[in-house]
Amino acid sequence: MNLFFRDNFFNAGFTEILDSEEKNMGHLDLKSSFGSAIDVYGVNDRLLYKGGFPFLSGKWEVSHPGGSLAGVLRSRFAMFFKKFTYETQGRGSYDITSPAFSKEYEISDSSGVLVAHFEKINGWFSSGAFTLRNQSAELDSYELVAVIMGMHAIQKRQDASHASH
């Protein structure tokens, strides 16, 4: 399934999730301008996943509507590329990688098999927009939307930290 979604410039409000034919497939609720928490809704406004940083943590947690943990996203140190690891509850670990200055990312399972691909498609002064192509039987596309928005939030935190030094 191919999905298109975006952040808002002020990190608050609702944004649509669209398919490749621009059909509405759900929406993101960006909870606050002062935080990074999100809710991911599917078709018929059904809450599917929540994402956010636990208090004083740099890890992004993705959870089900009832609160059970789906997985945890962490940034990993790498010299010439960007790397994140998404550790799921009982479904394995996934690496998210991209060359240093690229806007294209690959998601691979623990055996190195490519399961999804996404790309940041926004301009220089606009908010983050993404296109996702998911081929995974284990990872739901809406779960990956929460993971990608978490990766984007981690990168924004890192950029803000580097800018203040």
mmCIF file of C-alpha atoms in Angstrom, residues 12-132:
data_model
loop_
_atom_site.group_PDB
_atom_site.id
_atom_site.type_symbol
_atom_site.label_atom_id
_atom_site.label_comp_id
_atom_site.label_asym_id
_atom_site.label_seq_id
_atom_site.Cartn_x
_atom_site.Cartn_y
_atom_site.Cartn_z
ATOM 1 C CA ALA A 12 -0.436 20.826 15.641
ATOM 2 C CA GLY A 13 -3.787 20.023 14.074
ATOM 3 C CA PHE A 14 -5.014 17.418 11.630
ATOM 4 C CA THR A 15 -3.414 16.303 8.363
ATOM 5 C CA GLU A 16 -4.774 13.808 5.860
ATOM 6 C CA ILE A 17 -3.356 10.420 4.973
ATOM 7 C CA LEU A 18 -3.907 9.798 1.254
ATOM 8 C CA ASP A 19 -3.352 6.862 -1.087
ATOM 9 C CA SER A 20 -1.701 7.117 -4.510
ATOM 10 C CA GLU A 21 -5.053 8.108 -6.073
ATOM 11 C CA GLU A 22 -5.461 10.914 -3.487
ATOM 12 C CA LYS A 23 -8.270 9.045 -1.737
ATOM 13 C CA ASN A 24 -8.524 9.852 1.974
ATOM 14 C CA MET A 25 -7.245 6.858 3.942
ATOM 15 C CA GLY A 26 -7.261 8.464 7.391
ATOM 16 C CA HIS A 27 -5.601 11.329 9.207
ATOM 17 C CA LEU A 28 -2.932 12.302 11.704
ATOM 18 C CA ASP A 29 -3.789 14.248 14.837
ATOM 19 C CA LEU A 30 -0.683 16.253 15.741
ATOM 20 C CA LYS A 31 -1.535 16.817 19.388
ATOM 21 C CA SER A 32 0.326 20.013 20.310
ATOM 22 C CA SER A 33 2.677 22.735 19.108
ATOM 23 C CA PHE A 34 4.743 22.177 22.256
ATOM 24 C CA GLY A 35 5.110 18.402 22.019
ATOM 25 C CA SER A 36 5.447 15.692 19.434
ATOM 26 C CA ALA A 37 2.644 13.296 20.361
ATOM 27 C CA ILE A 38 0.480 12.018 17.518
ATOM 28 C CA ASP A 39 -2.565 9.840 16.940
ATOM 29 C CA VAL A 40 -2.960 7.912 13.683
ATOM 30 C CA TYR A 41 -6.503 7.336 12.440
ATOM 31 C CA GLY A 42 -7.573 5.043 9.633
ATOM 32 C CA VAL A 43 -10.654 5.056 7.472
ATOM 33 C CA ASN A 44 -13.909 5.916 9.330
ATOM 34 C CA ASP A 45 -11.958 7.938 11.951
ATOM 35 C CA ARG A 46 -10.871 4.815 13.834
ATOM 36 C CA LEU A 47 -7.877 5.383 16.134
ATOM 37 C CA LEU A 48 -5.205 2.833 15.179
ATOM 38 C CA TYR A 49 -1.917 3.953 16.777
ATOM 39 C CA LYS A 50 -0.479 6.561 19.127
ATOM 40 C CA GLY A 51 3.083 7.840 19.096
ATOM 41 C CA GLY A 52 5.150 10.004 21.394
ATOM 42 C CA PHE A 53 8.204 10.474 23.576
ATOM 43 C CA PRO A 54 7.932 9.166 27.146
ATOM 44 C CA PHE A 55 8.852 11.753 29.786
ATOM 45 C CA LEU A 56 12.572 12.716 29.549
ATOM 46 C CA SER A 57 13.303 10.139 26.851
ATOM 47 C CA GLY A 58 14.789 10.285 23.370
ATOM 48 C CA LYS A 59 12.978 7.091 22.360
ATOM 49 C CA TRP A 60 9.715 7.245 20.397
ATOM 50 C CA GLU A 61 7.044 4.789 21.530
ATOM 51 C CA VAL A 62 4.279 3.528 19.243
ATOM 52 C CA SER A 63 1.271 2.075 21.042
ATOM 53 C CA HIS A 64 -2.133 0.620 20.290
ATOM 54 C CA PRO A 65 -5.278 2.614 21.219
ATOM 55 C CA GLY A 66 -5.659 0.638 24.472
ATOM 56 C CA GLY A 67 -2.138 1.612 25.526
ATOM 57 C CA SER A 68 -0.253 -1.626 24.851
ATOM 58 C CA LEU A 69 3.150 -1.048 23.297
ATOM 59 C CA ALA A 70 3.555 -1.853 19.576
ATOM 60 C CA GLY A 71 7.237 -0.898 19.415
ATOM 61 C CA VAL A 72 10.035 1.544 20.263
ATOM 62 C CA LEU A 73 12.047 3.646 17.801
ATOM 63 C CA ARG A 74 15.633 4.664 18.622
ATOM 64 C CA SER A 75 18.207 6.698 16.782
ATOM 65 C CA ARG A 76 21.503 4.870 16.224
ATOM 66 C CA PHE A 77 24.915 6.434 15.713
ATOM 67 C CA ALA A 78 26.301 5.990 12.201
ATOM 68 C CA MET A 79 29.086 7.899 10.452
ATOM 69 C CA PHE A 80 27.991 8.331 6.844
ATOM 70 C CA PHE A 81 24.304 7.501 6.961
ATOM 71 C CA LYS A 82 21.201 7.948 9.106
ATOM 72 C CA LYS A 83 20.125 4.905 11.097
ATOM 73 C CA PHE A 84 17.194 4.115 13.362
ATOM 74 C CA THR A 85 16.008 0.850 14.897
ATOM 75 C CA TYR A 86 12.359 -0.007 15.481
ATOM 76 C CA GLU A 87 11.962 -2.836 17.993
ATOM 77 C CA THR A 88 8.479 -4.340 17.961
ATOM 78 C CA GLN A 89 6.739 -6.356 20.621
ATOM 79 C CA GLY A 90 7.094 -9.952 19.407
ATOM 80 C CA ARG A 91 7.506 -9.178 15.690
ATOM 81 C CA GLY A 92 11.223 -8.563 15.467
ATOM 82 C CA SER A 93 13.523 -5.605 15.005
ATOM 83 C CA TYR A 94 13.715 -3.370 11.926
ATOM 84 C CA ASP A 95 16.483 -1.051 10.732
ATOM 85 C CA ILE A 96 15.642 2.244 9.041
ATOM 86 C CA THR A 97 18.594 3.552 7.021
ATOM 87 C CA SER A 98 19.403 6.331 4.588
ATOM 88 C CA PRO A 99 22.600 7.774 3.081
ATOM 89 C CA ALA A 100 23.688 10.946 4.910
ATOM 90 C CA PHE A 101 22.156 13.594 2.639
ATOM 91 C CA SER A 102 19.412 11.520 1.049
ATOM 92 C CA LYS A 103 15.679 11.902 1.616
ATOM 93 C CA GLU A 104 15.028 8.229 0.796
ATOM 94 C CA TYR A 105 14.857 5.613 3.554
ATOM 95 C CA GLU A 106 14.685 1.822 3.588
ATOM 96 C CA ILE A 107 13.176 -0.369 6.293
ATOM 97 C CA SER A 108 14.722 -3.847 6.554
ATOM 98 C CA ASP A 109 13.965 -6.745 8.862
ATOM 99 C CA SER A 110 16.609 -8.427 11.041
ATOM 100 C CA SER A 111 17.694 -10.676 8.152
ATOM 101 C CA GLY A 112 18.266 -7.646 5.898
ATOM 102 C CA VAL A 113 15.169 -8.119 3.711
ATOM 103 C CA LEU A 114 13.662 -4.828 2.505
ATOM 104 C CA VAL A 115 10.089 -4.573 3.838
ATOM 105 C CA ALA A 116 9.245 -0.909 3.179
ATOM 106 C CA HIS A 117 10.580 2.233 1.556
ATOM 107 C CA PHE A 118 9.706 5.855 2.235
ATOM 108 C CA GLU A 119 10.816 9.232 1.021
ATOM 109 C CA LYS A 120 10.672 12.754 2.390
ATOM 110 C CA ILE A 121 9.116 14.799 -0.415
ATOM 111 C CA ASN A 122 8.837 18.296 1.065
ATOM 112 C CA GLY A 123 10.576 21.505 0.061
ATOM 113 C CA TRP A 124 13.160 23.545 1.965
ATOM 114 C CA PHE A 125 10.827 25.768 4.043
ATOM 115 C CA SER A 126 7.795 23.483 4.230
ATOM 116 C CA SER A 127 6.891 20.953 6.895
ATOM 117 C CA GLY A 128 7.784 17.285 6.488
ATOM 118 C CA ALA A 129 5.813 15.329 3.893
ATOM 119 C CA PHE A 130 6.338 11.640 3.176
ATOM 120 C CA THR A 131 5.400 8.892 0.759
ATOM 121 C CA LEU A 132 5.421 5.303 2.060
#
